[in-house]
XYZ file of C-alpha atoms in Angstrom:
500
model
C 7.368 43.657 65.309
C 5.955 40.137 64.558
C 2.763 42.242 63.059
C 4.063 43.971 60.808
C 4.299 42.512 57.607
C 3.441 44.959 54.628
C 7.380 44.771 54.486
C 8.012 41.581 53.501
C 9.775 40.804 50.140
C 10.090 37.918 47.499
C 13.620 39.615 45.987
C 12.578 40.421 43.065
C 9.502 41.749 44.697
C 10.940 43.957 47.191
C 10.669 47.717 45.767
C 7.468 46.543 45.897
C 6.886 45.366 48.655
C 8.965 48.323 50.810
C 6.733 49.950 49.357
C 3.882 48.706 50.565
C 5.419 48.817 53.818
C 4.379 52.878 53.998
C 6.742 55.001 55.948
C 5.185 55.367 59.463
C 5.790 52.954 62.456
C 3.699 51.468 64.766
C 1.602 54.036 66.205
C 0.786 55.330 69.998
C -1.548 52.689 71.386
C -3.089 56.202 73.122
C -4.978 59.105 70.561
C -2.692 62.371 71.611
C -6.022 64.042 73.196
C -4.061 63.783 76.241
C -0.688 65.687 74.851
C -0.040 68.484 76.506
C 1.188 71.727 75.475
C 4.393 70.802 74.903
C 6.659 73.003 77.875
C 10.178 72.370 75.652
C 9.864 74.955 73.317
C 13.184 76.646 71.371
C 13.339 79.516 73.472
C 12.891 77.517 76.688
C 16.916 76.395 76.903
C 19.221 77.323 79.872
C 21.280 80.064 78.074
C 23.961 78.388 79.518
C 23.151 75.025 77.667
C 22.626 73.592 74.164
C 18.982 74.588 73.255
C 17.150 71.515 73.048
C 14.406 70.944 70.676
C 11.025 70.914 71.205
C 8.330 68.385 69.988
C 6.799 70.691 67.516
C 10.122 71.136 66.411
C 11.398 67.555 65.986
C 7.592 67.046 64.394
C 7.977 69.634 61.547
C 12.150 68.181 60.667
C 10.042 64.820 60.395
C 7.123 65.652 58.474
C 9.574 67.851 55.943
C 12.662 65.337 55.426
C 9.725 62.763 54.233
C 7.876 65.087 52.058
C 11.096 66.382 50.806
C 13.076 63.358 50.925
C 11.295 60.491 50.839
C 11.897 59.206 54.514
C 9.915 56.858 56.278
C 8.118 58.705 59.029
C 9.188 55.904 62.314
C 12.667 55.994 61.555
C 13.260 59.582 61.089
C 11.332 60.494 64.033
C 12.761 57.579 65.796
C 15.658 58.563 65.256
C 15.416 62.046 65.582
C 13.560 61.265 69.345
C 16.975 59.617 70.300
C 18.938 62.773 69.375
C 16.915 65.055 70.813
C 16.483 63.009 74.256
C 12.562 64.920 75.013
C 11.087 64.137 78.002
C 8.632 61.634 77.470
C 5.742 63.862 77.526
C 7.142 65.984 74.430
C 8.058 62.659 72.898
C 4.493 61.449 73.088
C 3.700 64.596 71.828
C 6.033 65.047 68.860
C 4.988 61.076 68.049
C 1.248 62.495 67.820
C 1.732 64.993 65.912
C 3.912 63.349 63.237
C 1.654 60.271 62.956
C -1.704 62.589 63.635
C -0.734 64.697 60.987
C -0.257 62.781 58.349
C -3.134 60.246 59.044
C -5.266 63.840 58.328
C -3.135 65.453 55.655
C -5.382 65.886 53.132
C -8.381 67.499 55.957
C -5.784 69.522 57.275
C -5.223 71.156 53.897
C -8.285 71.628 52.761
C -8.846 73.947 55.995
C -5.127 75.888 55.588
C -6.199 76.671 51.832
C -8.941 78.812 52.447
C -6.589 81.240 54.751
C -3.479 80.727 52.665
C -3.168 83.404 50.664
C -0.883 81.674 47.834
C -1.599 78.536 48.368
C -0.768 75.512 50.606
C 1.473 73.755 48.088
C 3.352 77.694 46.800
C 5.085 76.611 50.991
C 8.461 75.929 51.975
C 7.788 72.294 53.275
C 8.584 73.619 56.491
C 6.321 76.172 56.537
C 3.649 73.916 55.681
C 4.229 71.235 57.696
C 4.313 73.869 60.714
C 1.055 75.497 59.598
C -0.448 71.415 59.472
C 0.450 70.250 63.191
C -0.671 73.532 64.690
C -3.625 72.972 62.334
C -4.254 69.592 63.826
C -3.685 70.098 67.654
C -6.932 72.936 67.125
C -8.619 70.501 65.247
C -7.573 67.006 67.318
C -6.270 67.525 70.070
C -8.609 69.419 72.579
C -6.190 69.803 75.521
C -3.549 72.347 74.200
C -4.979 76.050 73.826
C -5.205 77.163 71.087
C -3.393 80.619 72.402
C -0.770 78.163 73.227
C -0.433 76.509 69.494
C -0.477 80.095 67.931
C 2.513 80.838 70.044
C 4.268 78.204 69.507
C 3.895 77.894 65.879
C 5.425 82.026 66.016
C 8.300 81.115 68.168
C 8.977 78.820 65.794
C 8.486 80.077 62.447
C 11.192 82.697 63.934
C 13.485 80.377 64.712
C 13.835 78.382 61.548
C 12.170 81.589 59.306
C 12.035 85.121 59.687
C 10.055 88.227 60.648
C 7.682 87.867 57.498
C 6.477 84.120 57.769
C 6.349 83.762 61.856
C 3.960 87.405 60.407
C 2.164 84.643 57.761
C 1.972 82.177 60.709
C 0.580 84.281 63.373
C -2.385 85.685 60.483
C -3.601 82.811 59.242
C -3.390 81.093 62.790
C -5.313 83.654 63.878
C -7.887 83.644 61.477
C -8.603 80.325 61.425
C -9.674 80.898 65.125
C -11.599 83.834 64.446
C -14.032 81.464 61.953
C -13.374 78.287 64.102
C -17.071 77.260 63.228
C -16.298 77.003 59.531
C -13.632 74.477 59.700
C -15.873 72.274 58.847
C -16.368 69.572 55.946
C -19.934 70.283 54.201
C -22.405 67.926 54.210
C -23.399 68.392 50.695
C -20.708 67.279 49.174
C -20.717 63.996 46.567
C -19.995 61.088 49.106
C -17.088 59.935 48.108
C -15.210 62.923 48.290
C -17.517 63.973 51.169
C -15.436 60.677 53.111
C -12.011 61.522 51.098
C -12.412 64.950 53.235
C -13.890 64.116 56.600
C -11.689 61.005 57.025
C -8.676 61.822 54.875
C -7.868 59.770 52.076
C -6.923 59.583 48.864
C -9.828 60.164 46.552
C -8.893 57.006 44.287
C -9.059 54.651 47.583
C -12.605 55.532 48.563
C -13.651 55.490 44.823
C -12.188 52.346 44.798
C -13.227 51.113 48.193
C -17.006 52.546 47.338
C -17.476 50.255 44.409
C -16.162 46.983 46.067
C -17.886 47.754 49.190
C -20.139 50.525 49.135
C -20.641 53.237 50.842
C -21.324 52.517 54.304
C -18.786 50.035 54.876
C -16.028 52.464 53.023
C -16.173 55.101 55.383
C -16.835 52.748 58.561
C -13.267 51.620 56.740
C -11.675 55.179 56.702
C -13.006 55.996 60.359
C -11.317 53.146 61.874
C -8.019 53.700 59.834
C -7.728 56.446 61.734
C -7.767 54.918 65.218
C -4.950 54.378 67.275
C -3.945 50.873 66.514
C -4.598 48.388 69.464
C -1.521 46.609 71.481
C -1.626 42.922 71.669
C 0.664 40.277 72.488
C 0.960 36.685 71.412
C 1.732 33.686 74.070
C 4.167 31.466 73.505
C 2.563 28.865 74.178
C 5.490 26.321 74.534
C 6.017 28.593 78.066
C 2.961 29.645 79.734
C -0.501 29.960 78.779
C -3.080 32.800 78.039
C -4.569 32.813 81.726
C -1.489 32.174 83.807
C 0.812 34.959 81.766
C -2.449 37.560 82.157
C -2.547 36.987 86.067
C 0.990 37.699 85.909
C 0.315 41.099 84.516
C -2.751 42.229 86.212
C -0.805 41.770 88.991
C 1.345 43.934 88.300
C -1.188 46.649 87.552
C -1.325 46.106 83.461
C -4.911 45.999 82.093
C -5.411 43.392 80.265
C -8.218 41.106 78.620
C -8.393 37.980 76.458
C -8.280 38.367 72.513
C -11.482 37.212 70.633
C -9.875 36.153 67.620
C -7.138 34.171 68.312
C -6.773 31.915 71.773
C -2.916 32.841 71.879
C -3.598 36.455 71.831
C -3.878 39.246 75.049
C -4.823 43.102 74.549
C -2.680 45.667 76.713
C -4.830 47.793 77.006
C -2.670 49.928 79.674
C 0.337 48.518 80.671
C 3.552 50.080 79.317
C 5.813 49.639 76.368
C 5.308 45.505 76.362
C 8.539 45.049 74.207
C 10.445 46.061 77.402
C 9.401 43.852 79.569
C 10.822 40.825 81.262
C 8.384 39.213 79.862
C 9.340 39.895 76.377
C 13.292 39.195 76.954
C 12.156 35.798 78.785
C 10.430 34.804 75.501
C 6.803 34.728 77.084
C 5.038 36.486 74.557
C 5.302 38.647 70.997
C 4.146 41.430 70.216
C 1.732 40.955 67.259
C -1.656 41.867 65.438
C -4.971 40.084 66.392
C -5.566 39.652 62.419
C -1.704 38.636 62.333
C -2.426 36.018 64.596
C -5.184 33.999 62.784
C -2.863 33.478 60.017
C -0.664 30.243 62.266
C -3.918 28.954 63.191
C -5.069 28.874 59.795
C -1.549 27.294 58.850
C -2.368 24.720 61.358
C 0.768 22.780 60.978
C 1.258 19.902 63.087
C 4.334 17.685 64.832
C 6.960 16.656 62.949
C 5.764 18.110 59.944
C 7.720 20.399 57.309
C 6.742 23.387 56.767
C 8.240 26.505 54.510
C 7.500 29.875 54.814
C 8.081 31.647 51.540
C 8.589 35.447 52.628
C 9.541 34.952 57.050
C 11.406 37.895 57.991
C 10.690 38.861 60.748
C 9.930 36.307 61.931
C 6.316 36.387 63.515
C 4.053 34.577 62.266
C 6.807 31.491 61.779
C 7.270 31.476 65.354
C 3.604 31.375 65.738
C 3.949 28.090 63.295
C 6.312 26.473 65.504
C 4.799 27.030 68.663
C 1.334 25.360 67.236
C 3.980 22.495 66.414
C 4.801 22.168 70.479
C 8.823 22.726 68.553
C 8.514 19.556 66.865
C 9.227 19.357 63.263
C 11.216 21.610 60.895
C 9.899 25.370 59.324
C 12.063 26.467 56.479
C 11.966 29.858 57.177
C 13.043 31.622 53.692
C 14.031 35.720 53.439
C 15.785 37.469 50.441
C 17.904 39.248 52.789
C 20.681 38.701 55.585
C 20.214 40.365 57.881
C 16.517 40.170 58.243
C 17.147 35.774 58.093
C 19.456 37.095 61.090
C 15.845 38.668 63.141
C 14.097 35.388 61.858
C 16.778 33.654 64.178
C 17.133 35.819 66.881
C 13.193 35.853 67.309
C 13.506 32.067 67.195
C 16.038 32.032 70.030
C 14.669 34.815 72.115
C 11.180 32.574 72.024
C 13.605 29.016 72.284
C 12.179 27.183 69.275
C 14.647 25.471 67.493
C 12.907 24.088 64.894
C 13.046 26.816 62.696
C 15.693 27.062 59.951
C 16.485 30.516 58.508
C 17.326 30.491 54.953
C 18.295 33.479 52.388
C 16.906 33.061 49.059
C 14.486 34.808 46.278
C 10.998 33.392 47.423
C 10.589 33.281 43.471
C 13.473 30.683 43.815
C 11.899 28.643 45.648
C 10.918 26.311 43.532
C 14.184 25.684 41.725
C 15.629 24.743 45.429
C 13.492 22.377 46.777
C 11.720 19.299 44.957
C 7.950 19.470 44.301
C 5.757 17.664 47.024
C 8.636 18.334 49.324
C 6.027 20.184 51.857
C 3.245 19.322 54.263
C 2.840 23.247 54.506
C 3.458 26.544 52.758
C 2.762 29.395 54.418
C 2.865 32.357 51.279
C 2.820 35.594 53.127
C 2.766 37.501 50.441
C 4.150 41.333 49.884
C 1.517 43.701 49.566
C 0.007 47.577 48.981
C -0.384 47.068 52.791
C -3.445 49.037 52.889
C -4.402 46.921 55.750
C -2.793 48.444 58.030
C -3.081 52.241 57.136
C -3.734 52.602 61.272
C -0.474 51.887 62.201
C 1.398 53.251 58.885
C -0.482 56.253 57.971
C 1.738 56.854 55.308
C 1.190 54.667 52.863
C -2.144 55.541 51.624
C -0.550 58.915 50.370
C 2.088 56.800 48.685
C 0.188 54.041 47.069
C -1.467 54.178 43.648
C -3.300 52.279 41.410
C -0.778 51.608 39.728
C 1.152 50.153 42.650
C -1.707 47.522 43.495
C -1.213 46.240 40.020
C 2.644 45.737 40.125
C 1.954 44.167 43.947
C -0.682 42.128 42.155
C 1.193 40.764 39.654
C 4.199 39.911 41.485
C 1.664 37.803 44.246
C -0.083 35.753 40.953
C 3.601 34.921 40.327
C 4.315 33.542 43.763
C 1.502 31.417 44.142
C 2.563 29.479 40.882
C 6.169 29.496 41.674
C 4.984 27.469 45.091
C 1.963 25.786 44.370
C 4.428 22.074 43.174
C 6.146 21.908 46.474
C 2.689 21.418 48.729
C 2.491 17.923 49.116
C -0.849 16.146 47.735
C -3.571 16.742 50.711
C -1.266 19.862 52.479
C -2.218 23.230 52.973
C -1.409 26.727 51.238
C -1.875 29.755 53.074
C -1.951 32.543 51.579
C -2.105 35.881 53.163
C -1.286 39.736 53.147
C -1.843 42.369 54.821
C -4.359 44.463 52.778
C -8.228 44.956 52.184
C -7.706 45.156 48.173
C -9.936 42.777 46.449
C -7.416 42.742 43.835
C -4.782 41.338 45.561
C -7.407 38.872 47.817
C -10.101 36.815 46.960
C -9.662 37.649 43.326
C -6.205 36.420 43.221
C -6.902 33.346 45.100
C -10.143 32.925 42.093
C -7.464 33.288 39.818
C -5.432 31.269 40.696
C -8.124 28.674 41.897
C -8.918 28.462 38.089
C -5.480 27.997 36.896
C -4.661 25.312 39.094
C -7.324 22.883 39.024
C -5.271 20.554 41.533
C -6.034 22.924 44.262
C -9.277 23.549 45.809
C -10.758 25.436 48.901
C -10.066 24.242 52.205
C -12.800 23.366 54.749
C -12.763 26.057 56.932
C -13.726 24.630 60.572
C -10.568 26.238 61.431
C -12.405 29.613 61.240
C -15.004 28.405 63.767
C -13.085 28.323 66.298
C -12.952 32.897 66.578
C -14.708 35.997 65.818
C -14.106 34.772 62.610
C -16.791 32.593 62.256
C -18.609 35.191 61.895
C -16.944 36.724 58.706
C -17.962 34.886 54.495
C -15.610 32.375 53.618
C -14.861 33.322 49.987
C -12.465 30.842 47.497
C -11.216 29.842 51.068
C -10.339 32.958 52.707
C -11.633 35.295 54.698
C -11.178 39.145 54.265
C -11.082 40.574 58.203
C -11.492 44.405 57.723
C -10.324 47.042 60.470
C -13.183 48.106 62.121
C -14.487 44.775 62.464
C -12.360 43.918 65.640
C -10.648 47.242 65.671
C -7.437 44.846 64.256
C -5.492 44.938 61.086
C -6.970 44.362 58.274
C -6.341 40.667 56.829
C -6.615 38.236 54.309
C -6.250 34.972 54.833
C -6.786 31.847 52.154
C -6.784 28.146 53.516
C -6.068 26.088 50.055
C -5.359 22.522 49.723
C -4.024 20.174 46.917
C -6.027 16.807 45.901
C -5.015 13.712 46.816
C -4.017 11.877 43.553
């Protein structure tokens, strides 16, 4: 969807960018505490039919593929869900088990470590995954009886392994149930370690954020990262208005409310899969996170301007800019891959936008393809570590390292240097990321401004139009943390080139 930006690539920066996207896809809009026990067990199939995969078996297979083969959890989950043809309830349970288990990974292992005699790391991957999803259900899904969790786990262990493994699984889980009151994080741990275990984030990440944001804010970030992401849509203002679309949606029983971050946004509290509605097919809205909507607002393109979107795929922000321009002018939307170029074109066609010119090429070479001072507006929605979208992509926190952040920051620096000459004097350059890492955000902008005296922060009145007016503006940019509005973590800087 259009709010999914951490996978945008520059070409030579593609590897870092694809890593930044993490392995998780968009998570379920509601927490799985209402998930049922999952009726499609491995032993419940009719003898005359091919045995059906259960929600738990599917989750174990997905998690094992992620751990063993480096599979992307969203792609692996979607593939197996299509093959399994589970009921909606069981598909929901499988989804919750996959993303919930990944989100709470080190907390689950902390609890298991005390009850697995030879240690969690010595288990076969599928056994480790089975125990993890079982403990996740026991601790975080309060409508699934513990006896059902144990029974399903034991049956699945027999099917996938042998009697000895099923006995071990039974013993571990029943022992944990007997000692249920001991399944808690000690309060006397050092602060960083307590936050790491209580909210399930890598210790290095917690320590890094504490050094910059402080303990209280860091804990709020980690807590917010484990919340289910909100569903929000962006109104196509070339076709309708927010008020009119909200009225239509409410008339069908959907529960909606106006976004407080973006004047084009609608929060959908209930109403089904928005991408399957006629409103989506007819181009009346795009599915996009609220924070992501603020990027086009910062660019503030005007009619008849020439705009460059350096790393444009899948085209959500590109389309939003076109809508802001009333589809008058021209947007050069660049991406390195031909198939991603097609995503941009498909989106423009669905939304009825004709001013988007999608091109293919490495963003690091844009300065060789276009003359200096060519564009009125430039958007560099840069490849990044993706640490602002952990709630949607929980595996990103387990696949990232300090070295990854340093590598991607080097690419971001080079991209800024390459595209900076392409802006006209008096124009606006917007630099944005979906991360909360200062090295990729305000420190990056400060370094850029120090090396490019022809640039300065642009006036910040654009932020007064929304809740971002409350945020601190540094170097012409705002850092949106995930707990501020229960939206994605984002950084958006608005810079201008001095008129000569």
